[in-house]
Short mmCIF file of C-alpha atoms (C1' of nucleotides) and ligand atoms in Angstrom, two decimals:
data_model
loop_
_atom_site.label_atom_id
_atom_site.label_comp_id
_atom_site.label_asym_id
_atom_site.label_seq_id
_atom_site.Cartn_x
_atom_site.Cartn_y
_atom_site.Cartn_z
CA UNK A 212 112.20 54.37 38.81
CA UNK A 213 114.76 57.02 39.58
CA UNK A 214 115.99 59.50 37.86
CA UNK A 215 119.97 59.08 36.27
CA UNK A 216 121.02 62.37 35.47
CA UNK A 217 124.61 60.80 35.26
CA UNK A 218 124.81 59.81 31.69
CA UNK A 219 123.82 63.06 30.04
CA UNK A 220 126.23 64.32 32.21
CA UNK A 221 129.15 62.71 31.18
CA UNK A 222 127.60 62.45 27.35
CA UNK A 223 127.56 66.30 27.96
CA UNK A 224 131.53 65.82 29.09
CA UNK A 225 132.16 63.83 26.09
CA UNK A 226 131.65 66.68 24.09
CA UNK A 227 133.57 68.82 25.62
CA UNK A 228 136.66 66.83 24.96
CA UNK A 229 135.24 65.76 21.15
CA UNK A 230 137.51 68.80 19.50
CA UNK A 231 140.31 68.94 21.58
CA UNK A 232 140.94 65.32 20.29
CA UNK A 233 140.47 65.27 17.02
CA UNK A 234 142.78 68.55 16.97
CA UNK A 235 145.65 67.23 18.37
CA UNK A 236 144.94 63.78 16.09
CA UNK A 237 145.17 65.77 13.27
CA UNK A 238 148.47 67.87 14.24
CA UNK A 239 149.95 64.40 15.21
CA UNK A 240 148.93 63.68 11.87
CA UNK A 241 150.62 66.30 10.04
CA UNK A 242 153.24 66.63 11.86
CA UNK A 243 154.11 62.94 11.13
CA UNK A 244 152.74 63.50 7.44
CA UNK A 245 153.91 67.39 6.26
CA UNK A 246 156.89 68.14 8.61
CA UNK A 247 154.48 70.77 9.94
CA UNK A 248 151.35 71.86 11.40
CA UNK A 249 150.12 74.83 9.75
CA UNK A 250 146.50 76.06 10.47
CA UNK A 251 145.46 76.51 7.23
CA UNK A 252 146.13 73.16 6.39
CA UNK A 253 144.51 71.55 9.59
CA UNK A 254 140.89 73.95 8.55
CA UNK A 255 141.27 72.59 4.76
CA UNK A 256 141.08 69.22 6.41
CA UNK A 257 138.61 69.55 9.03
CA UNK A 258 136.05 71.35 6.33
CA UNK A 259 136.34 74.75 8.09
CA UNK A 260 137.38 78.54 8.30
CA UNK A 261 140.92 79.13 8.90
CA UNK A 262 139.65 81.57 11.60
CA UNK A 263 137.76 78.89 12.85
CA UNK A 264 140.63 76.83 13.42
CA UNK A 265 142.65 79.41 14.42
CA UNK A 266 140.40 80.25 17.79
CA UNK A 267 140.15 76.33 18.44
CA UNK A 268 144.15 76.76 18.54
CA UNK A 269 144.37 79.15 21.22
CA UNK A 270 141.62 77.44 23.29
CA UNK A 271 144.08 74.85 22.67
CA UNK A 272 146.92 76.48 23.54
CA UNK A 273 145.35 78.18 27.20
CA UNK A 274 144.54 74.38 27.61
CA UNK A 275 148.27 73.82 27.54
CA UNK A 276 148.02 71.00 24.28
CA UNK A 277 149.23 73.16 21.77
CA UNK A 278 152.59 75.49 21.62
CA UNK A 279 153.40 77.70 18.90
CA UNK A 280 154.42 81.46 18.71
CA UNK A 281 152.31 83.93 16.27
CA UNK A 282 152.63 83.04 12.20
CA UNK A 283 154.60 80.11 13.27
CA UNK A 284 153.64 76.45 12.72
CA UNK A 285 152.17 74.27 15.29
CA UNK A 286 153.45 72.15 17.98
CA UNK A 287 152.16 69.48 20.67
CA UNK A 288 153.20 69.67 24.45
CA UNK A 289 153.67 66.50 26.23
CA UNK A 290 150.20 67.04 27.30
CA UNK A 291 149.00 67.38 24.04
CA UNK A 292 151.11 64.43 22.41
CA UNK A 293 149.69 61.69 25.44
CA UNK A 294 146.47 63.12 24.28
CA UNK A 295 146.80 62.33 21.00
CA UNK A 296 148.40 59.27 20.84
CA UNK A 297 145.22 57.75 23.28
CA UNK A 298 143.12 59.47 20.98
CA UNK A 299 144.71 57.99 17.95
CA UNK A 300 144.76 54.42 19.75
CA UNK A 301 141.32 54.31 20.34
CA UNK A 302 140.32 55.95 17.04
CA UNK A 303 142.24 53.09 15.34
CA UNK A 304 140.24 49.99 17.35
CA UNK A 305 136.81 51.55 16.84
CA UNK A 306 137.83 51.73 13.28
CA UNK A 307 139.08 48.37 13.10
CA UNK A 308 136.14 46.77 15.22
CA UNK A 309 133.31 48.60 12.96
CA UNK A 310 135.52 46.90 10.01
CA UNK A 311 136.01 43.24 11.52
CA UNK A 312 131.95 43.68 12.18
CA UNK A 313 131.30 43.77 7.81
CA UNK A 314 131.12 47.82 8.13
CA UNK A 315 132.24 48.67 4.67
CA UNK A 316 135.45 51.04 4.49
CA UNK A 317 133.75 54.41 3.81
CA UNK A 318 131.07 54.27 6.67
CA UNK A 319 133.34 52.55 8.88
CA UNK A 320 135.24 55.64 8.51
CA UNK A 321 132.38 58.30 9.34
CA UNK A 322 130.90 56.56 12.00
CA UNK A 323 134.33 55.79 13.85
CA UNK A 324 134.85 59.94 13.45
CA UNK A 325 131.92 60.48 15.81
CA UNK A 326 131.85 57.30 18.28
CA UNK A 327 135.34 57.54 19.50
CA UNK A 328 134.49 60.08 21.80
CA UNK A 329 131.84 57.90 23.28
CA UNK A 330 133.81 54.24 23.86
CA UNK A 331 134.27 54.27 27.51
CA UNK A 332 137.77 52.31 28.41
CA UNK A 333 135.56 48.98 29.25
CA UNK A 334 133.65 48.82 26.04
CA UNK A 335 137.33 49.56 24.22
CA UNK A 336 138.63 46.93 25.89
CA UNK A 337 135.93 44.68 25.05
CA UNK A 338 136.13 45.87 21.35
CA UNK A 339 139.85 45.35 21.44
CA UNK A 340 138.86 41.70 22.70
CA UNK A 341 136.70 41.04 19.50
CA UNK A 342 139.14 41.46 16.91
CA UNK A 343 141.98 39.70 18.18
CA UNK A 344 139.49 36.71 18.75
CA UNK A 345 136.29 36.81 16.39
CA UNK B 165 146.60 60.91 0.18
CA UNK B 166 143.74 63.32 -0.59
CA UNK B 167 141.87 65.40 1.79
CA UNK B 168 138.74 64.38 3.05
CA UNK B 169 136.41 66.55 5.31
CA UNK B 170 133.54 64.61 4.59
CA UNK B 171 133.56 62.79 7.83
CA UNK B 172 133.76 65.94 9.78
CA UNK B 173 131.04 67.23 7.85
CA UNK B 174 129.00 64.67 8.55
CA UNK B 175 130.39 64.72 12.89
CA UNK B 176 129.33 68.62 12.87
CA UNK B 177 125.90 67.07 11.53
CA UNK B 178 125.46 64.69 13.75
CA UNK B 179 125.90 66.66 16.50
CA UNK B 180 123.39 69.26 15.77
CA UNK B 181 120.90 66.81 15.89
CA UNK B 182 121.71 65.19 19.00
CA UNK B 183 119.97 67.54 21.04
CA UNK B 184 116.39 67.42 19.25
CA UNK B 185 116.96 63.28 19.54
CA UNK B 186 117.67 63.18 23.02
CA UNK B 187 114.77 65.64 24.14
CA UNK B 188 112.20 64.34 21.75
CA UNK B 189 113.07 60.79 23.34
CA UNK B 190 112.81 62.11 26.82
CA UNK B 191 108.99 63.70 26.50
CA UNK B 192 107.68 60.69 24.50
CA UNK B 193 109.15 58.79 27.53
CA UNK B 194 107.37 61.24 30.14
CA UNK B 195 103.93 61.13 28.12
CA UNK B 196 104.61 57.44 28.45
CA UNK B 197 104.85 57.10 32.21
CA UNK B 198 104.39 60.29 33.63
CA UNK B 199 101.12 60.73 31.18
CA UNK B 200 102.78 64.67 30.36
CA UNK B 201 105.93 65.98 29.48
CA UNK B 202 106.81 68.70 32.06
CA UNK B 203 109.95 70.90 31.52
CA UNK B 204 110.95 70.63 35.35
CA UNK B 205 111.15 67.00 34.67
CA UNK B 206 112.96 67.10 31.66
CA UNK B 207 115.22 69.46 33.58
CA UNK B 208 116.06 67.21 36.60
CA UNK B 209 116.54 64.27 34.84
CA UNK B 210 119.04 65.46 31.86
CA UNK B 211 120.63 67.29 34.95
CA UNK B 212 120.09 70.84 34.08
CA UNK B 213 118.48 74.07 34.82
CA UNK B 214 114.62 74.26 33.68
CA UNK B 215 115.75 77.71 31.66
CA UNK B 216 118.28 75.30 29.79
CA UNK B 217 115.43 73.12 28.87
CA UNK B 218 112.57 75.55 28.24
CA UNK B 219 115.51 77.50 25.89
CA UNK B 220 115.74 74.08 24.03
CA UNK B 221 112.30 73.79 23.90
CA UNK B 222 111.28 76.76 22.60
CA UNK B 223 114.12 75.85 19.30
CA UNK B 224 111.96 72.51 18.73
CA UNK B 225 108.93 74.33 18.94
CA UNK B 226 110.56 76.55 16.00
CA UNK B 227 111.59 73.22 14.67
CA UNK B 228 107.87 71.63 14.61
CA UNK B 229 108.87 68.93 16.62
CA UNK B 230 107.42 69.92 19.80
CA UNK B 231 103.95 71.37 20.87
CA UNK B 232 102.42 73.64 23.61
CA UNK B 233 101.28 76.65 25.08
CA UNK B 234 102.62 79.09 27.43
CA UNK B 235 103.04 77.25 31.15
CA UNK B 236 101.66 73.84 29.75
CA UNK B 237 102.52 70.52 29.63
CA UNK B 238 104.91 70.16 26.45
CA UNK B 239 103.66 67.50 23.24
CA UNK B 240 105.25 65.86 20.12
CA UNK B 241 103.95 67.31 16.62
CA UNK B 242 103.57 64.15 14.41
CA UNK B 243 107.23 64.89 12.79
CA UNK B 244 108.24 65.18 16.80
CA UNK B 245 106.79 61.67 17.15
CA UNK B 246 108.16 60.21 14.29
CA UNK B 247 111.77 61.46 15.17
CA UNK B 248 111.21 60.05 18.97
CA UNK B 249 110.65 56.55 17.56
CA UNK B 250 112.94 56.49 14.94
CA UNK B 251 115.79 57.49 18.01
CA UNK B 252 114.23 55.43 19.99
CA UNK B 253 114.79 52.54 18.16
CA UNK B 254 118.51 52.94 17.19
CA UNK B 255 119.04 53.83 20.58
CA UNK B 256 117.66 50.47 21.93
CA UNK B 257 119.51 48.59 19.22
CA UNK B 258 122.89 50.01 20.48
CA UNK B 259 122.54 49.87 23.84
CA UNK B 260 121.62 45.77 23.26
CA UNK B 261 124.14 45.82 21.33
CA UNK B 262 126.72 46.89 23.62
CA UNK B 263 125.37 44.26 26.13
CA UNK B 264 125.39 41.37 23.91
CA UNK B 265 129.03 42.24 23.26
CA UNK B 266 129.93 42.05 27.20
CA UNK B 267 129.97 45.55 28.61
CA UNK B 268 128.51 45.83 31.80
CA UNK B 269 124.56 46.97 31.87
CA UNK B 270 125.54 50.82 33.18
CA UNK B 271 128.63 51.18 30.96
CA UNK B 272 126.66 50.52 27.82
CA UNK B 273 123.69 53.22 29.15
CA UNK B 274 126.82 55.38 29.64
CA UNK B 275 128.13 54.70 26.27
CA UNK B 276 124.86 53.98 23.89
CA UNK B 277 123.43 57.61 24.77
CA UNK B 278 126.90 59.00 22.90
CA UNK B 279 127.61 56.39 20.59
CA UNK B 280 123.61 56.20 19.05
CA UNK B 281 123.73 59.68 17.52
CA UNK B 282 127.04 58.45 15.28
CA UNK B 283 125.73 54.76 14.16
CA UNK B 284 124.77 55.59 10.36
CA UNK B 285 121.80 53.11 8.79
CA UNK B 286 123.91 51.15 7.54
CA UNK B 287 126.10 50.12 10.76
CA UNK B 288 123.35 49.50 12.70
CA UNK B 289 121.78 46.83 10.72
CA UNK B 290 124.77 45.10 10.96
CA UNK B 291 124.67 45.59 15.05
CA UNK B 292 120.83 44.40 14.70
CA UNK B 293 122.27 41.07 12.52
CA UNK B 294 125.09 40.83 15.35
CA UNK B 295 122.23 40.54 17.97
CA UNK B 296 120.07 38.09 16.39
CA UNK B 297 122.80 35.61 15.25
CA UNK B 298 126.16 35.99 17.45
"C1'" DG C 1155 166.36 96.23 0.31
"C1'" DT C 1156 161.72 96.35 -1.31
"C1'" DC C 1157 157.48 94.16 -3.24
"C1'" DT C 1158 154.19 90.97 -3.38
"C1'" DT C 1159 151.44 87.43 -1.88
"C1'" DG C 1160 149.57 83.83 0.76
"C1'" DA C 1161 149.06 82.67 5.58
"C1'" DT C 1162 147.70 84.28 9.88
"C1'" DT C 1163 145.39 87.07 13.00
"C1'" DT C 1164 141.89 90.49 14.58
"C1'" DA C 1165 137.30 92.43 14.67
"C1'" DG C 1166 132.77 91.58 14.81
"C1'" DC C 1167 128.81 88.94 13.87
"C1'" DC C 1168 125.63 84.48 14.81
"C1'" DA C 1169 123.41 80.13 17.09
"C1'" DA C 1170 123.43 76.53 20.57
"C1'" DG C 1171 123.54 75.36 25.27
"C1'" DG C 1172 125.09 76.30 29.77
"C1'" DC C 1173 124.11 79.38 34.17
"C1'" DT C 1174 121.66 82.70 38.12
"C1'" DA C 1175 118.37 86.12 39.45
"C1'" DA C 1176 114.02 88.03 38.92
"C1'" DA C 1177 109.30 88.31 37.08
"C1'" DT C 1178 105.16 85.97 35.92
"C1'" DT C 1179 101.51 82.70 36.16
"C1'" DG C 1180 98.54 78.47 37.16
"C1'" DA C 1181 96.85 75.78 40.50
"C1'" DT C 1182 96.09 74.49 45.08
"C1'" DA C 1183 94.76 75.59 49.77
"C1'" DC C 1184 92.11 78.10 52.56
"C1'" DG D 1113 87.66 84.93 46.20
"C1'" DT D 1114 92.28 85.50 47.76
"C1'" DA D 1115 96.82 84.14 49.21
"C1'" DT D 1116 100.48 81.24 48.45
"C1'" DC D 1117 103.75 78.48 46.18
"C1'" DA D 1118 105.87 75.87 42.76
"C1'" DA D 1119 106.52 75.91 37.88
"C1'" DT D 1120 107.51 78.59 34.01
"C1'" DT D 1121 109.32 82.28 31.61
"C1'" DT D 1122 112.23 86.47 30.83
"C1'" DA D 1123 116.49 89.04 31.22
"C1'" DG D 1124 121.09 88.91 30.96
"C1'" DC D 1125 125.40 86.75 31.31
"C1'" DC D 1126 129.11 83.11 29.57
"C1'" DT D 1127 131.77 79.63 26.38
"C1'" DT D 1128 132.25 77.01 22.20
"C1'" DG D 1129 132.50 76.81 17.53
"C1'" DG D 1130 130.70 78.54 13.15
"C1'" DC D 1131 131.18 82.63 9.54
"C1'" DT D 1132 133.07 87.06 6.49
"C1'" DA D 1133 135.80 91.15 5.97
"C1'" DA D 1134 139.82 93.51 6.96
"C1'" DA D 1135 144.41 94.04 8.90
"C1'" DT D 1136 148.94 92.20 9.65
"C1'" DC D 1137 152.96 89.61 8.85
"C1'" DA D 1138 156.70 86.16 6.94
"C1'" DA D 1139 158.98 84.63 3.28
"C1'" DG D 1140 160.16 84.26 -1.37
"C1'" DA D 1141 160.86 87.02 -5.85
"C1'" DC D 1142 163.19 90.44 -7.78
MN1 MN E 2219 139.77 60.69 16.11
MN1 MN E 2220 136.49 62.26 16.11
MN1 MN E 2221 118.70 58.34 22.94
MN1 MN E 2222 121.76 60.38 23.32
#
DNA sequence: GTCTTGATTTAGCCAAGGCTAAATTGATAC
DNA sequence: GTATCAATTTAGCCTTGGCTAAATCAAGAC
């Protein structure tokens, strides 16, 4: 049998992308939810260091998803608003897929955190296909 | 709505295990039909360099999940073994998953090796009850 | 206008996983 | 037994994402 490199590649480009989504979900988030995007709220809610989150921003921001000037609060480019709205999207149908499966609330929650990155657009699709018919 | 990093948490903790998962996977599959675990092979067929892997090996060796001296084939400790078949496992229960669902036999390779590190206990018995009824 | 304080940023550390180049070694060929 | 060569390891670099301590700043209180 040969050897498939190829899907620890892309597993390994997954990651890469893992943080850039879930930070621009969560600025879409407040944003919609506070008025503003403020760094020390977005580390309270991610569980980390406001430094932490504050480094992640200006990756972020060289990465052209973020805007903001120093002190200030946080905005999305256009870039970083298409980001997070697909992001969001397909957040929302694992979510709802691991809960039309009998995954209870709670878990359905965690586990939808971490396999969003992973859904490739076919499997989404296919998910998407489940719940509007099972 | 309260705060809740939990999930986060528990992402961050998944993904400091994936590593150790994936590699103890890969030697128990090279003792398997290889008959030894080699880190050239391990290299080529995660597609990276062999210092990558012997770097990573020389963690689960700190770890007690691997086994071996200095420019010899590489072995799982018993808790190295355990871990292997325990991944294994999950691993093969999501990517059957995936294909009972519909998605196309390389998609769902693509998409089980990220999506097995974030299916909790309890969401994969229900993808194992999905399999042997739906 | 100044003071105070909480938010933000900077400095400097760490571990994990990437890499290339160079040194070492085990094993095979002769 | 020695020479060779491929595999392994070491050295040294990078980026990401963690942290604490200390400096800086914006905004509200007075
Ligand atoms: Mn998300
Ligand atoms: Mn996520
Ligand atoms: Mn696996
Ligand atoms: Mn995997």
């Amino acid at each position: 049998m040969s050897v498939k490199p190829l899907k620890f590649v892309k597993l390994r480009h997954a990651h890469h992308q893992e943080t850039a989504q879930d930070y621009v979900e969560m600025i879409q988030d407040l944003l919609k939810e506070e008025g503003e995007a403020r760094v020390t709220e977005i580390a309270k809610r991610f569980g980390v260091s406001a430094v932490t989150t504050h480094k992640i921003i200006l990756r972020l921001q060289k990465e052209k998803l973020v805007d903001s000037k120093p002190y200030r609060a946080l905005f999305l480019t256009p870039k970083g608003k298409k980001m997070a709205i697909q992001s969001k999207k397909r957040h929302n149908v694992v979510y709802r897929f691991l809960k039309k499966l009998g995954v209870p609330e709670k878990t359905a929650q965690i586990d939808a955190e971490g396999i969003e990155h992973h859904v490739s657009p076919k499997t989404l699709r296919i998910f998407q296909k489940f719940m509007e018919q099972g």
